[in-house]
């Protein structure tokens, strides 16, 4: 559920009938560089990355008793530090020991922990002994039911409250059949609840969830891909059509100020092959929440909500500045940049709005050439993972007060400010492009 299990999708699953929801897998070191902050405008608890201001984890009161933080870790100490940070904000902590991705394995996380059971047990025991909330874990099956049961028994001895079992081995993928028999064998021979996972290939409606539960003999069923495709799979009354699901999801994405990139990714997973339709291709060109919402007739809702949040002073990506992050960087801060006599404007550069020939810098350089001016120069400042560039042209300086995530984007943002002041692009055009939020 990486990039899928964010707050809007979790809330949608709960509203459609899910009993428990999991966050996407969050890596311990990324969490440890974040700071907990209560968002008074969204009424959420945010864990904000102190290097770039992005949201590592956002949760709300509505899901507090039902959300499980899924943690990627290979260290008992780091795992406990993260768990202590979120202990009062989530219902449980789950250690991911089933992820087969190379990133996890190389870091000693995910399924790699099944090859190092002593460390796996140490992580779980450390959490169980020091937390007031339940601890669980998720694994993949081994080659035989006997080997799988042996591992589960050892993990269960740490005091975890439940274990999720993905019915495929480390090397098997979704195209391989899930091994119901191994999950069932373990569930019949272990005292703690077993959650069956890996059945999305055969789960197409709510009744299939119950069928999978019966086939595996488990206490519960965990669904990932089938829920990504249509979250209304949890509705006992029957599934809703795709467009209705997308609309409900987008309302939550706007309501909780979800990032455009994450929102787009989640909608892509709902559309799947329909991305190749005319509407799908139009959607793929979108880069802002407003542009995405417009396709599903929610443009006004998005604009109004974003305008409301801006007036209330929301602290989101648009407000990110190194000085607002804690602790401030000791080497450089916003205040260290000389902005005397600099034309400033809050403009965001969105790459998908341009091809290689009409980038803001290219437009500006073409104009400079026609008018006989010297090529503009760029002075770029970096603080942690944030960048801001000051453009000098014909003795005048221009910059965007929006801090970008790389040097190239910062230069393009400064070029947009220059284009605006030169009358080569209007505010209305910048608003339409999503580069300005009013």
C-alpha positions as MATLAB code, in Angstrom:
seq = 'XXXXXXXXXXXXXXXXXXXXXXXXXXXXXXXXXXXXXXXXXXXXXXXXXXXXXXXXXXXXXXXXXXXXXXXXXXXXXXXXXXXXXXXXXXXXXXXXXXXXXXXXXXXXXXXXXXXXXXXXXXXXXXXXXXXXXXXXXXXXXXXXXXXXXXXXXXXXXXXXXXXXXXXXXXXXXXXXXXXXXXXXXXXXXXXXXXXXXXXXXXXXXXXXXXXXXXXXXXXXXXXXXXXXXXXXXXXXXXXXXXXXXXXXXXXXXXXXXXXXXXXXXXXXXXXXXXXXXXXXXXXXXXXXXXXXXXXXXXXXXXXXXXXXXXXXXXXXXXXXXXXXXXXXXXXXXXXXXXXXXXXXXXXXXXXXXXXXXXXXXXXXXXXXXXXXXXXXXXXXXXXXXXXXXXXXXXXXXXXXXXXXXXXXXXXXXXXXXXXXXXXXXXXXXXXXXXXXXX';
ca = [
       0.000    0.000    0.000;
       2.980    2.337   -0.423;
       1.655    5.753   -1.562;
      -1.913    4.403   -1.408;
      -2.555    4.063    2.322;
      -2.596    7.787    3.076;
      -5.327    9.479    5.111;
      -7.979   10.084    2.394;
      -7.922    6.455    1.204;
      -7.901    5.103    4.755;
     -10.930    7.188    5.709;
     -12.722    6.158    2.536;
     -12.115    2.484    3.372;
     -13.487    2.978    6.887;
     -16.564    4.784    5.606;
     -17.189    1.989    3.138;
     -17.026   -0.647    5.883;
     -13.423   -1.628    6.657;
     -12.862   -2.450   10.349;
      -9.169   -1.556   10.498;
      -6.902    0.399    8.157;
      -3.117    0.420    7.806;
      -0.852    3.259    6.856;
       1.522    2.777    3.987;
       4.856    1.324    5.083;
       6.781    4.184    6.689;
      10.531    3.845    7.169;
      11.824    4.500   10.693;
      14.635    6.950    9.841;
      12.274    9.102    7.776;
       9.831    9.247   10.665;
      12.587   10.159   13.124;
      13.463   13.335   11.260;
       9.851   14.523   11.568;
       8.119   16.639   14.189;
       4.593   16.102   15.518;
       2.253   19.024   14.917;
      -1.472   19.459   15.489;
      -3.061   21.023   12.428;
      -5.771   23.354   13.769;
      -7.229   23.995   10.314;
      -7.528   20.390    9.148;
      -7.979   19.046   12.701;
      -5.327   16.433   12.022;
      -2.116   15.286   13.662;
       0.748   15.793   11.225;
       4.269   14.427   11.370;
       6.269   16.900    9.313;
       9.672   16.127    7.770;
      12.000   18.779    9.168;
      14.220   18.815    6.085;
      11.627   19.758    3.469;
       8.292   20.309    5.243;
       6.530   17.372    3.620;
       3.998   15.284    5.532;
       5.389   11.897    6.578;
       2.168   10.797    8.279;
      -1.181   12.525    8.749;
      -4.029   11.125   10.833;
      -7.378   12.317   12.183;
      -9.663   11.675   15.136;
     -12.064    9.717   12.911;
      -9.558    6.899   12.430;
      -7.683    7.111   15.734;
      -9.096    3.869   17.164;
      -8.801    1.998   13.856;
      -5.549    2.989   12.186;
      -2.434    0.837   12.399;
       0.938    2.398   11.702;
       2.882    0.050    9.432;
       6.583    0.461   10.117;
       9.592   -0.515    8.069;
      12.573   -1.066   10.364;
      15.565   -3.268   11.148;
      16.388   -1.697   14.485;
      14.689   -2.261   17.862;
      15.860    1.148   19.100;
      14.640    3.106   16.082;
      11.383    1.179   16.005;
      10.696    2.057   19.639;
      11.535    5.730   19.122;
       9.027    5.937   16.262;
       6.398    3.993   18.187;
       6.734    6.339   21.150;
       6.251    9.325   18.833;
       2.896    8.026   17.572;
       1.747    5.892   20.503;
      -1.109    8.233   21.438;
      -2.236    8.833   17.855;
      -2.755    5.315   16.460;
      -4.501    2.099   17.451;
      -1.526   -0.236   16.962;
       1.965   -0.652   15.497;
       2.658   -3.228   12.793;
       6.156   -4.318   11.780;
       6.357   -5.118    8.083;
       8.243   -8.396    7.617;
       6.616   -9.270    4.316;
       7.758   -6.614    1.836;
       9.863   -8.307   -0.893;
      11.034   -5.083   -2.571;
      14.776   -4.677   -3.082;
      14.858   -1.413   -1.116;
      13.495   -3.113    1.995;
      15.655   -6.211    1.685;
      18.890   -4.244    1.198;
      18.040   -2.224    4.280;
      17.503   -5.379    6.328;
      13.771   -4.661    6.530;
      10.661   -6.379    5.222;
      11.031  -10.010    4.290;
      14.753   -9.835    5.128;
      13.774   -9.975    8.800;
      12.436  -13.501    8.268;
      16.006  -14.555    7.603;
      17.068  -12.979   10.894;
      14.451  -14.135   13.369;
      16.459  -13.171   16.418;
      16.469   -9.545   15.323;
      12.801   -9.749   14.279;
      11.839  -11.075   17.689;
      13.973   -8.470   19.416;
      12.173   -5.681   17.578;
       8.744   -7.082   18.447;
       9.622   -7.832   22.082;
      11.065   -4.331   22.552;
       7.828   -2.795   21.325;
       5.540   -5.156   23.244;
       7.390   -4.484   26.504;
       7.384   -0.704   26.157;
       4.113    0.282   24.486;
       0.576    0.720   25.762;
      -0.953   -0.173   22.369;
      -1.022   -3.538   20.545;
       1.885   -4.679   18.394;
       1.443   -6.912   15.330;
       3.520   -7.988   12.352;
       3.045   -9.179    8.802;
       5.039  -11.968    7.144;
       5.121  -14.078    3.991;
       4.859  -17.854    4.026;
       7.896  -20.095    3.756;
       8.254  -23.088    1.444;
       6.283  -25.444    3.689;
       3.481  -25.127    6.185;
       5.688  -26.616    8.908;
       8.448  -24.033    8.409;
       5.895  -21.239    8.320;
       4.278  -22.398   11.559;
       7.671  -22.650   13.255;
       8.429  -19.015   12.395;
       4.979  -17.822   13.467;
       5.239  -19.635   16.806;
       8.545  -17.957   17.530;
       7.161  -14.512   16.635;
       4.018  -15.123   18.684;
       6.129  -15.762   21.786;
       7.150  -12.088   21.790;
       3.637  -11.134   22.887;
       2.267   -9.677   19.660;
      -1.528   -9.512   19.481;
      -1.975  -10.791   15.913;
      -0.051  -11.744   12.795;
      -0.908  -11.132    9.149;
       0.233  -13.805    6.705;
       0.627  -13.144    2.991;
       0.021  -16.457    1.264;
       2.992  -16.262   -1.091;
       6.699  -16.843   -0.595;
       9.413  -14.222   -0.783;
       9.970  -14.871   -4.494;
       6.335  -15.234   -5.556;
       4.356  -12.341   -7.031;
       0.639  -11.530   -7.551;
       0.457  -13.693  -10.692;
       1.238  -16.751   -8.569;
      -1.593  -18.556   -6.786;
      -2.025  -17.807   -3.103;
      -1.428  -20.789   -0.783;
      -4.662  -20.993    1.220;
      -3.626  -24.295    2.755;
      -0.518  -22.911    4.454;
      -2.380  -19.931    5.922;
      -5.120  -22.272    7.166;
      -2.642  -24.703    8.694;
      -0.989  -21.912   10.675;
      -4.285  -20.368   11.783;
      -5.425  -23.766   13.124;
      -2.244  -24.288   15.099;
      -1.530  -20.916   16.665;
      -3.184  -19.171   19.600;
      -3.076  -15.568   18.362;
      -5.422  -14.255   15.608;
      -4.186  -14.732   12.050;
      -5.057  -12.201    9.347;
      -5.137  -13.687    5.850;
      -3.574  -11.647    3.049;
      -2.809  -12.063   -0.643;
      -6.267  -12.876   -1.989;
      -6.918   -9.781   -4.110;
      -6.616  -11.823   -7.303;
      -9.755  -13.753   -6.327;
     -11.619  -11.014   -4.459;
     -13.945   -9.069   -6.741;
     -16.848   -8.321   -4.389;
     -17.660   -8.268   -0.686;
     -18.852  -11.893   -0.644;
     -15.401  -12.963   -1.874;
     -13.856  -11.512    1.276;
     -15.960  -13.842    3.394;
     -15.129  -16.742    1.102;
     -11.380  -16.065    1.421;
     -11.759  -15.816    5.199;
     -13.485  -19.204    5.306;
     -10.943  -20.861    2.988;
      -8.039  -19.745    5.168;
      -9.770  -20.288    8.498;
      -8.577  -16.914    9.742;
     -10.022  -14.318   12.078;
      -9.781  -11.546    9.537;
      -8.825  -10.669    5.949;
      -6.386   -7.984    4.842;
      -6.963   -6.496    1.378;
      -4.573   -4.303   -0.588;
      -4.819   -4.318   -4.398;
      -8.549   -5.080   -4.589;
      -9.179   -2.085   -2.316;
      -6.803    0.115   -4.342;
      -8.851   -0.629   -7.465;
     -12.234   -0.010   -5.842;
     -12.362    0.873   -2.169;
     -16.098    0.170   -2.020;
     -15.177   -3.545   -1.965;
     -15.807   -3.215    1.800;
     -19.487   -2.302    1.326;
     -21.839   -5.090    2.392;
     -24.548   -3.423    0.303;
     -22.517   -3.812   -2.889;
     -19.793   -1.986   -4.767;
     -20.150    1.502   -6.215;
     -19.126    2.469   -9.740;
     -15.626    3.763  -10.316;
     -16.544    7.422  -10.866;
     -18.503    7.593   -7.629;
     -15.572    6.115   -5.730;
     -13.178    8.610   -7.318;
     -15.456   11.528   -6.456;
     -15.726   10.439   -2.830;
     -11.974    9.973   -2.675;
     -11.282   13.398   -4.199;
     -13.571   15.110   -1.695;
     -11.468   13.637    1.115;
      -8.208   14.474   -0.685;
      -9.265   18.124   -0.907;
     -10.700   18.197    2.612;
      -7.414   16.957    4.071;
      -5.143   18.913    1.726;
      -3.584   15.766    0.282;
      -0.633   16.322   -2.031;
      -1.515   16.464   -5.762;
       1.091   13.835   -6.652;
      -0.218   11.345   -4.093;
      -3.829   12.038   -5.082;
      -2.999   11.488   -8.729;
      -1.230    8.213   -7.962;
      -4.239    6.890   -6.040;
      -6.658    7.822   -8.828;
      -4.345    6.182  -11.363;
      -4.653    2.931   -9.446;
      -8.440    3.176   -9.655;
      -8.487    4.007  -13.371;
      -5.868    1.401  -14.359;
      -6.340    0.626  -18.087;
      -8.822    3.504  -18.443;
      -5.854    5.880  -18.288;
      -5.575    5.237  -22.030;
      -9.027    6.702  -22.763;
      -9.386   10.376  -23.827;
     -10.503   11.312  -20.318;
      -7.717    9.205  -18.831;
      -5.073   10.964  -20.915;
      -6.516   14.325  -19.903;
      -6.247   13.199  -16.294;
      -2.606   12.159  -16.747;
      -1.780   15.726  -17.807;
      -3.081   17.077  -14.491;
      -0.611   18.322  -11.907;
      -2.788   20.136   -9.371;
      -5.698   19.050   -7.185;
      -7.907   21.580   -8.932;
      -7.080   20.174  -12.373;
      -7.832   16.618  -11.212;
     -11.071   17.642   -9.491;
     -12.253   19.529  -12.572;
     -12.489   16.259  -14.511;
     -14.937   14.870  -11.942;
     -16.952   18.123  -11.637;
     -15.400   19.051   -8.303;
     -13.376   22.042   -9.500;
     -15.438   24.631   -7.629;
     -15.367   22.550   -4.455;
     -11.575   22.320   -4.661;
     -11.062   26.017   -5.416;
     -13.361   27.119   -2.608;
     -11.793   24.786   -0.061;
      -8.233   25.729   -1.004;
      -9.122   29.429   -0.871;
     -10.688   28.910    2.568;
      -7.560   27.128    3.826;
      -5.277   29.838    2.432;
      -7.249   32.567    4.230;
      -7.075   30.574    7.468;
      -3.289   30.415    7.091;
      -2.873   26.701    6.492;
       0.654   25.376    6.881;
       1.059   23.196    3.819;
       3.565   22.751    0.990;
       2.891   26.309   -0.216;
       3.993   27.737    3.124;
       7.160   25.681    3.524;
      10.206   27.791    4.326;
      13.391   26.633    6.103;
      12.824   29.147    8.918;
       9.490   27.474    9.677;
      11.125   24.091   10.180;
      12.471   23.025   13.563;
      15.255   22.979   14.420;
      16.364   25.687   11.946;
      19.419   24.895    9.888;
      22.448   26.479   11.584;
      24.369   27.082    8.357;
      21.709   28.927    6.357;
      18.244   30.317    6.870;
      15.745   32.299    4.793;
      16.891   35.466    6.534;
      20.459   34.950    5.319;
      19.420   35.571    1.707;
      19.688   39.214    0.596;
      16.346   40.156   -0.967;
      16.860   43.903   -1.205;
      15.444   45.293   -4.463;
      14.293   41.824   -5.547;
      10.889   41.400   -7.222;
       9.209   38.628   -5.209;
       6.159   36.547   -6.049;
       4.910   33.193   -4.800;
       4.963   31.050   -7.949;
       5.297   27.263   -8.158;
       6.899   25.659  -11.214;
       4.918   22.615  -12.396;
       6.974   20.605  -14.887;
       4.057   18.897  -16.637;
       2.764   22.262  -17.867;
       5.698   22.575  -20.249;
       7.595   20.670  -22.908;
      11.359   20.942  -23.388;
      10.971   23.860  -25.824;
       8.673   26.172  -23.853;
      10.107   26.009  -20.350;
      10.005   29.376  -18.535;
      13.796   29.729  -18.795;
      13.652   28.962  -22.521;
      10.900   31.545  -23.049;
      12.866   34.140  -21.108;
      16.132   33.426  -22.922;
      14.362   33.685  -26.299;
      12.946   37.070  -25.308;
      16.382   38.208  -24.116;
      17.934   37.227  -27.436;
      15.352   39.141  -29.469;
      15.830   42.272  -27.388;
      19.607   42.227  -27.260;
      20.009   41.761  -23.510;
      22.613   39.660  -21.748;
      21.595   36.146  -20.734;
      20.153   36.185  -17.180;
      22.142   34.716  -14.310;
      20.844   32.576  -11.461;
      21.995   32.539   -7.829;
      20.499   29.491   -6.117;
      20.351   28.993   -2.355;
      19.887   25.577   -0.708;
      18.712   24.996    2.849;
      18.347   21.312    3.770;
      16.291   19.893    0.853;
      14.780   23.199   -0.233;
      15.933   25.515   -3.036;
      15.307   29.147   -3.972;
      16.854   30.993   -6.903;
      17.365   34.707   -7.561;
      17.455   35.649  -11.252;
      19.292   38.771  -12.402;
      18.341   40.320  -15.745;
      19.306   43.741  -17.052;
      20.149   44.971  -13.557;
      16.896   43.754  -11.995;
      16.377   40.729   -9.751;
      13.469   38.287   -9.517;
      12.642   35.365   -7.238;
       9.784   33.138   -6.183;
       9.071   32.869   -2.470;
       7.995   29.272   -3.065;
      10.822   26.938   -2.036;
      11.296   24.164   -4.590;
      12.710   20.675   -4.071;
      15.545   20.984   -6.575;
      17.784   23.631   -8.163;
      16.348   23.338  -11.673;
      12.781   23.912  -10.499;
      13.895   26.888   -8.379;
      15.466   28.509  -11.448;
      12.325   27.892  -13.502;
      10.225   29.452  -10.728;
      12.393   32.569  -10.746;
      12.050   32.718  -14.534;
       8.257   32.637  -14.176;
       8.406   35.662  -11.873;
      10.537   37.497  -14.434;
       8.150   36.577  -17.263;
       5.257   37.952  -15.227;
       6.962   41.277  -14.472;
       7.979   41.609  -18.120;
       4.346   41.158  -19.157;
       5.034   37.898  -20.991;
       2.625   35.872  -18.826;
      -0.448   36.987  -16.884;
      -1.594   36.202  -13.374;
      -4.694   34.544  -14.842;
      -2.497   32.197  -16.867;
      -0.412   31.338  -13.795;
      -3.573   30.599  -11.798;
      -4.877   28.390  -14.611;
      -1.571   26.500  -14.659;
      -1.822   25.927  -10.909;
       1.362   27.952  -10.322;
      -0.531   30.432   -8.135;
      -3.245   29.637   -5.602;
      -5.632   32.475   -4.866;
];
